[in-house]
Amino acid sequence: MQDQPTYKLILWSLVTLSSLLCQGWAAKCAANDHAPTVQQTQVETTDPPKYMVEVRNSCPMCPVINVHLKCGSFPQALVSPRLLKVLAFDDCVVNAGLPLQPLQKLSFNYSHNKFLLRPTIWYFQCE
């Protein structure tokens, strides 16, 4: 009968470990919890003002690809298309759709009135 507590301990350990693997350590990034973020900071008060934009992959485990931003009528001439390419009205793609590694930041500057930039579509590239 002394084997019963050992058996329970082993069983409890296996259940706990599988729970951690499924929900914690090996969990993938959920779109709602780890959406890419866009932060704009005014860096000069000239006319027109100058803004620094930082797009960040919030997922600590997976690259994010094909990040599209809502960008209004953002003029392509303000920034290199390798950093932010205007595809259509209100649709811009970051980094030519290439991956942003986990927690990687991509930044660029533009001089113009402020545009509202926010992520609309992205995909996690988890294995």
PDB file of C-alpha atoms in Angstrom:
ATOM      1  CA  MET A   1       0.000   0.000   0.000  1.00  0.00           C
ATOM      2  CA  GLN A   2       2.965   2.333   0.245  1.00  0.00           C
ATOM      3  CA  ASP A   3       3.099   2.470  -3.577  1.00  0.00           C
ATOM      4  CA  GLN A   4      -0.258   4.237  -3.773  1.00  0.00           C
ATOM      5  CA  PRO A   5       1.035   7.702  -2.623  1.00  0.00           C
ATOM      6  CA  THR A   6       3.968   7.369  -5.051  1.00  0.00           C
ATOM      7  CA  TYR A   7       1.566   6.455  -7.861  1.00  0.00           C
ATOM      8  CA  LYS A   8      -0.604   9.492  -7.057  1.00  0.00           C
ATOM      9  CA  LEU A   9       2.449  11.760  -6.990  1.00  0.00           C
ATOM     10  CA  ILE A  10       3.639  10.494 -10.373  1.00  0.00           C
ATOM     11  CA  LEU A  11       0.148  10.827 -11.865  1.00  0.00           C
ATOM     12  CA  TRP A  12      -0.252  14.358 -10.459  1.00  0.00           C
ATOM     13  CA  SER A  13       3.181  15.325 -11.836  1.00  0.00           C
ATOM     14  CA  LEU A  14       2.307  14.047 -15.317  1.00  0.00           C
ATOM     15  CA  VAL A  15      -1.019  15.888 -15.349  1.00  0.00           C
ATOM     16  CA  THR A  16       0.648  19.120 -14.208  1.00  0.00           C
ATOM     17  CA  LEU A  17       3.440  18.829 -16.769  1.00  0.00           C
ATOM     18  CA  SER A  18       1.044  18.172 -19.641  1.00  0.00           C
ATOM     19  CA  SER A  19      -1.073  21.132 -18.552  1.00  0.00           C
ATOM     20  CA  LEU A  20       1.987  23.404 -18.578  1.00  0.00           C
ATOM     21  CA  LEU A  21       3.048  22.196 -21.986  1.00  0.00           C
ATOM     22  CA  CYS A  22      -0.395  22.670 -23.492  1.00  0.00           C
ATOM     23  CA  GLN A  23      -1.211  26.006 -21.909  1.00  0.00           C
ATOM     24  CA  GLY A  24       2.021  27.641 -20.808  1.00  0.00           C
ATOM     25  CA  TRP A  25       5.490  26.897 -22.072  1.00  0.00           C
ATOM     26  CA  ALA A  26       4.496  25.613 -25.502  1.00  0.00           C
ATOM     27  CA  ALA A  27       1.478  27.870 -25.966  1.00  0.00           C
ATOM     28  CA  LYS A  28       1.313  29.849 -29.173  1.00  0.00           C
ATOM     29  CA  CYS A  29       0.440  33.512 -29.281  1.00  0.00           C
ATOM     30  CA  ALA A  30      -3.250  34.291 -29.469  1.00  0.00           C
ATOM     31  CA  ALA A  31      -4.190  37.077 -31.858  1.00  0.00           C
ATOM     32  CA  ASN A  32      -6.129  38.999 -29.209  1.00  0.00           C
ATOM     33  CA  ASP A  33      -3.456  38.726 -26.518  1.00  0.00           C
ATOM     34  CA  HIS A  34      -0.374  39.427 -28.625  1.00  0.00           C
ATOM     35  CA  ALA A  35      -1.514  41.642 -31.483  1.00  0.00           C
ATOM     36  CA  PRO A  36       1.204  43.764 -33.060  1.00  0.00           C
ATOM     37  CA  THR A  37       1.244  47.271 -31.631  1.00  0.00           C
ATOM     38  CA  VAL A  38       1.798  50.657 -33.251  1.00  0.00           C
ATOM     39  CA  GLN A  39       3.081  53.589 -31.241  1.00  0.00           C
ATOM     40  CA  GLN A  40       3.457  57.092 -32.693  1.00  0.00           C
ATOM     41  CA  THR A  41       5.463  59.775 -30.976  1.00  0.00           C
ATOM     42  CA  GLN A  42       5.763  63.358 -32.118  1.00  0.00           C
ATOM     43  CA  VAL A  43       9.507  64.058 -32.263  1.00  0.00           C
ATOM     44  CA  GLU A  44       9.462  67.580 -33.760  1.00  0.00           C
ATOM     45  CA  THR A  45       6.886  70.354 -33.579  1.00  0.00           C
ATOM     46  CA  THR A  46       7.849  71.846 -36.942  1.00  0.00           C
ATOM     47  CA  ASP A  47       5.303  72.551 -39.633  1.00  0.00           C
ATOM     48  CA  PRO A  48       4.492  69.867 -40.648  1.00  0.00           C
ATOM     49  CA  PRO A  49       5.219  67.954 -37.437  1.00  0.00           C
ATOM     50  CA  LYS A  50       7.539  64.945 -37.471  1.00  0.00           C
ATOM     51  CA  TYR A  51       6.445  61.590 -36.025  1.00  0.00           C
ATOM     52  CA  MET A  52       8.329  58.440 -35.134  1.00  0.00           C
ATOM     53  CA  VAL A  53       6.317  55.258 -35.652  1.00  0.00           C
ATOM     54  CA  GLU A  54       7.236  52.008 -33.945  1.00  0.00           C
ATOM     55  CA  VAL A  55       5.569  48.749 -34.992  1.00  0.00           C
ATOM     56  CA  ARG A  56       6.246  45.944 -32.510  1.00  0.00           C
ATOM     57  CA  ASN A  57       5.599  42.224 -32.529  1.00  0.00           C
ATOM     58  CA  SER A  58       4.143  41.608 -29.053  1.00  0.00           C
ATOM     59  CA  CYS A  59       4.445  37.832 -29.238  1.00  0.00           C
ATOM     60  CA  PRO A  60       7.414  36.517 -27.218  1.00  0.00           C
ATOM     61  CA  MET A  61       7.447  33.163 -29.025  1.00  0.00           C
ATOM     62  CA  CYS A  62       6.482  33.511 -32.686  1.00  0.00           C
ATOM     63  CA  PRO A  63       7.338  35.735 -35.644  1.00  0.00           C
ATOM     64  CA  VAL A  64       4.454  37.743 -37.073  1.00  0.00           C
ATOM     65  CA  ILE A  65       4.086  38.102 -40.843  1.00  0.00           C
ATOM     66  CA  ASN A  66       2.067  40.112 -43.322  1.00  0.00           C
ATOM     67  CA  VAL A  67       1.218  42.908 -40.873  1.00  0.00           C
ATOM     68  CA  HIS A  68      -1.301  45.283 -42.443  1.00  0.00           C
ATOM     69  CA  LEU A  69      -2.173  48.659 -40.968  1.00  0.00           C
ATOM     70  CA  LYS A  70      -5.184  50.856 -41.322  1.00  0.00           C
ATOM     71  CA  CYS A  71      -3.430  53.955 -42.689  1.00  0.00           C
ATOM     72  CA  GLY A  72      -6.023  56.246 -44.306  1.00  0.00           C
ATOM     73  CA  SER A  73      -4.591  58.218 -47.215  1.00  0.00           C
ATOM     74  CA  PHE A  74      -0.967  57.889 -46.100  1.00  0.00           C
ATOM     75  CA  PRO A  75       1.256  59.164 -48.964  1.00  0.00           C
ATOM     76  CA  GLN A  76       3.856  56.602 -50.070  1.00  0.00           C
ATOM     77  CA  ALA A  77       6.390  59.381 -50.651  1.00  0.00           C
ATOM     78  CA  LEU A  78       6.719  59.907 -46.864  1.00  0.00           C
ATOM     79  CA  VAL A  79       8.493  56.601 -46.130  1.00  0.00           C
ATOM     80  CA  SER A  80      10.406  53.818 -47.860  1.00  0.00           C
ATOM     81  CA  PRO A  81       8.082  51.093 -49.193  1.00  0.00           C
ATOM     82  CA  ARG A  82      10.403  48.505 -47.607  1.00  0.00           C
ATOM     83  CA  LEU A  83       9.262  49.811 -44.216  1.00  0.00           C
ATOM     84  CA  LEU A  84       5.640  50.680 -44.980  1.00  0.00           C
ATOM     85  CA  LYS A  85       4.107  50.095 -48.385  1.00  0.00           C
ATOM     86  CA  VAL A  86       0.788  51.671 -49.329  1.00  0.00           C
ATOM     87  CA  LEU A  87      -1.321  49.041 -51.078  1.00  0.00           C
ATOM     88  CA  ALA A  88      -4.617  50.917 -51.243  1.00  0.00           C
ATOM     89  CA  PHE A  89      -6.579  53.537 -49.320  1.00  0.00           C
ATOM     90  CA  ASP A  90      -6.483  52.483 -45.646  1.00  0.00           C
ATOM     91  CA  ASP A  91      -4.273  49.432 -46.336  1.00  0.00           C
ATOM     92  CA  CYS A  92      -0.516  49.516 -45.761  1.00  0.00           C
ATOM     93  CA  VAL A  93       1.815  46.559 -45.212  1.00  0.00           C
ATOM     94  CA  VAL A  94       4.766  46.685 -42.802  1.00  0.00           C
ATOM     95  CA  ASN A  95       8.246  45.381 -43.692  1.00  0.00           C
ATOM     96  CA  ALA A  96       7.073  44.225 -47.153  1.00  0.00           C
ATOM     97  CA  GLY A  97       5.054  41.508 -45.380  1.00  0.00           C
ATOM     98  CA  LEU A  98       8.247  39.860 -44.135  1.00  0.00           C
ATOM     99  CA  PRO A  99       8.469  38.492 -40.584  1.00  0.00           C
ATOM    100  CA  LEU A 100       8.996  40.571 -37.494  1.00  0.00           C
ATOM    101  CA  GLN A 101      10.744  38.261 -35.047  1.00  0.00           C
ATOM    102  CA  PRO A 102       9.398  37.769 -31.505  1.00  0.00           C
ATOM    103  CA  LEU A 103       9.364  41.126 -29.706  1.00  0.00           C
ATOM    104  CA  GLN A 104      11.109  42.815 -32.670  1.00  0.00           C
ATOM    105  CA  LYS A 105      10.455  46.505 -33.332  1.00  0.00           C
ATOM    106  CA  LEU A 106      10.496  48.259 -36.693  1.00  0.00           C
ATOM    107  CA  SER A 107      10.518  52.046 -36.730  1.00  0.00           C
ATOM    108  CA  PHE A 108      10.340  54.859 -39.237  1.00  0.00           C
ATOM    109  CA  ASN A 109       9.767  58.606 -39.265  1.00  0.00           C
ATOM    110  CA  TYR A 110       7.493  60.773 -41.348  1.00  0.00           C
ATOM    111  CA  SER A 111       6.770  64.508 -41.532  1.00  0.00           C
ATOM    112  CA  HIS A 112       3.110  65.296 -42.118  1.00  0.00           C
ATOM    113  CA  ASN A 113      -0.087  65.723 -40.165  1.00  0.00           C
ATOM    114  CA  LYS A 114      -0.629  62.700 -37.943  1.00  0.00           C
ATOM    115  CA  PHE A 115      -2.180  59.609 -39.514  1.00  0.00           C
ATOM    116  CA  LEU A 116      -4.070  57.090 -37.430  1.00  0.00           C
ATOM    117  CA  LEU A 117      -2.100  53.854 -37.892  1.00  0.00           C
ATOM    118  CA  ARG A 118      -3.335  50.622 -36.341  1.00  0.00           C
ATOM    119  CA  PRO A 119      -3.002  46.910 -37.124  1.00  0.00           C
ATOM    120  CA  THR A 120      -5.844  45.269 -39.010  1.00  0.00           C
ATOM    121  CA  ILE A 121      -4.477  41.931 -40.282  1.00  0.00           C
ATOM    122  CA  TRP A 122      -1.468  39.822 -39.276  1.00  0.00           C
ATOM    123  CA  TYR A 123      -0.488  36.179 -39.030  1.00  0.00           C
ATOM    124  CA  PHE A 124       1.656  34.377 -36.497  1.00  0.00           C
ATOM    125  CA  GLN A 125       4.235  32.060 -37.991  1.00  0.00           C
ATOM    126  CA  CYS A 126       4.459  29.429 -35.252  1.00  0.00           C
ATOM    127  CA  GLU A 127       5.603  25.885 -35.800  1.00  0.00           C
TER     128      GLU A 127
END
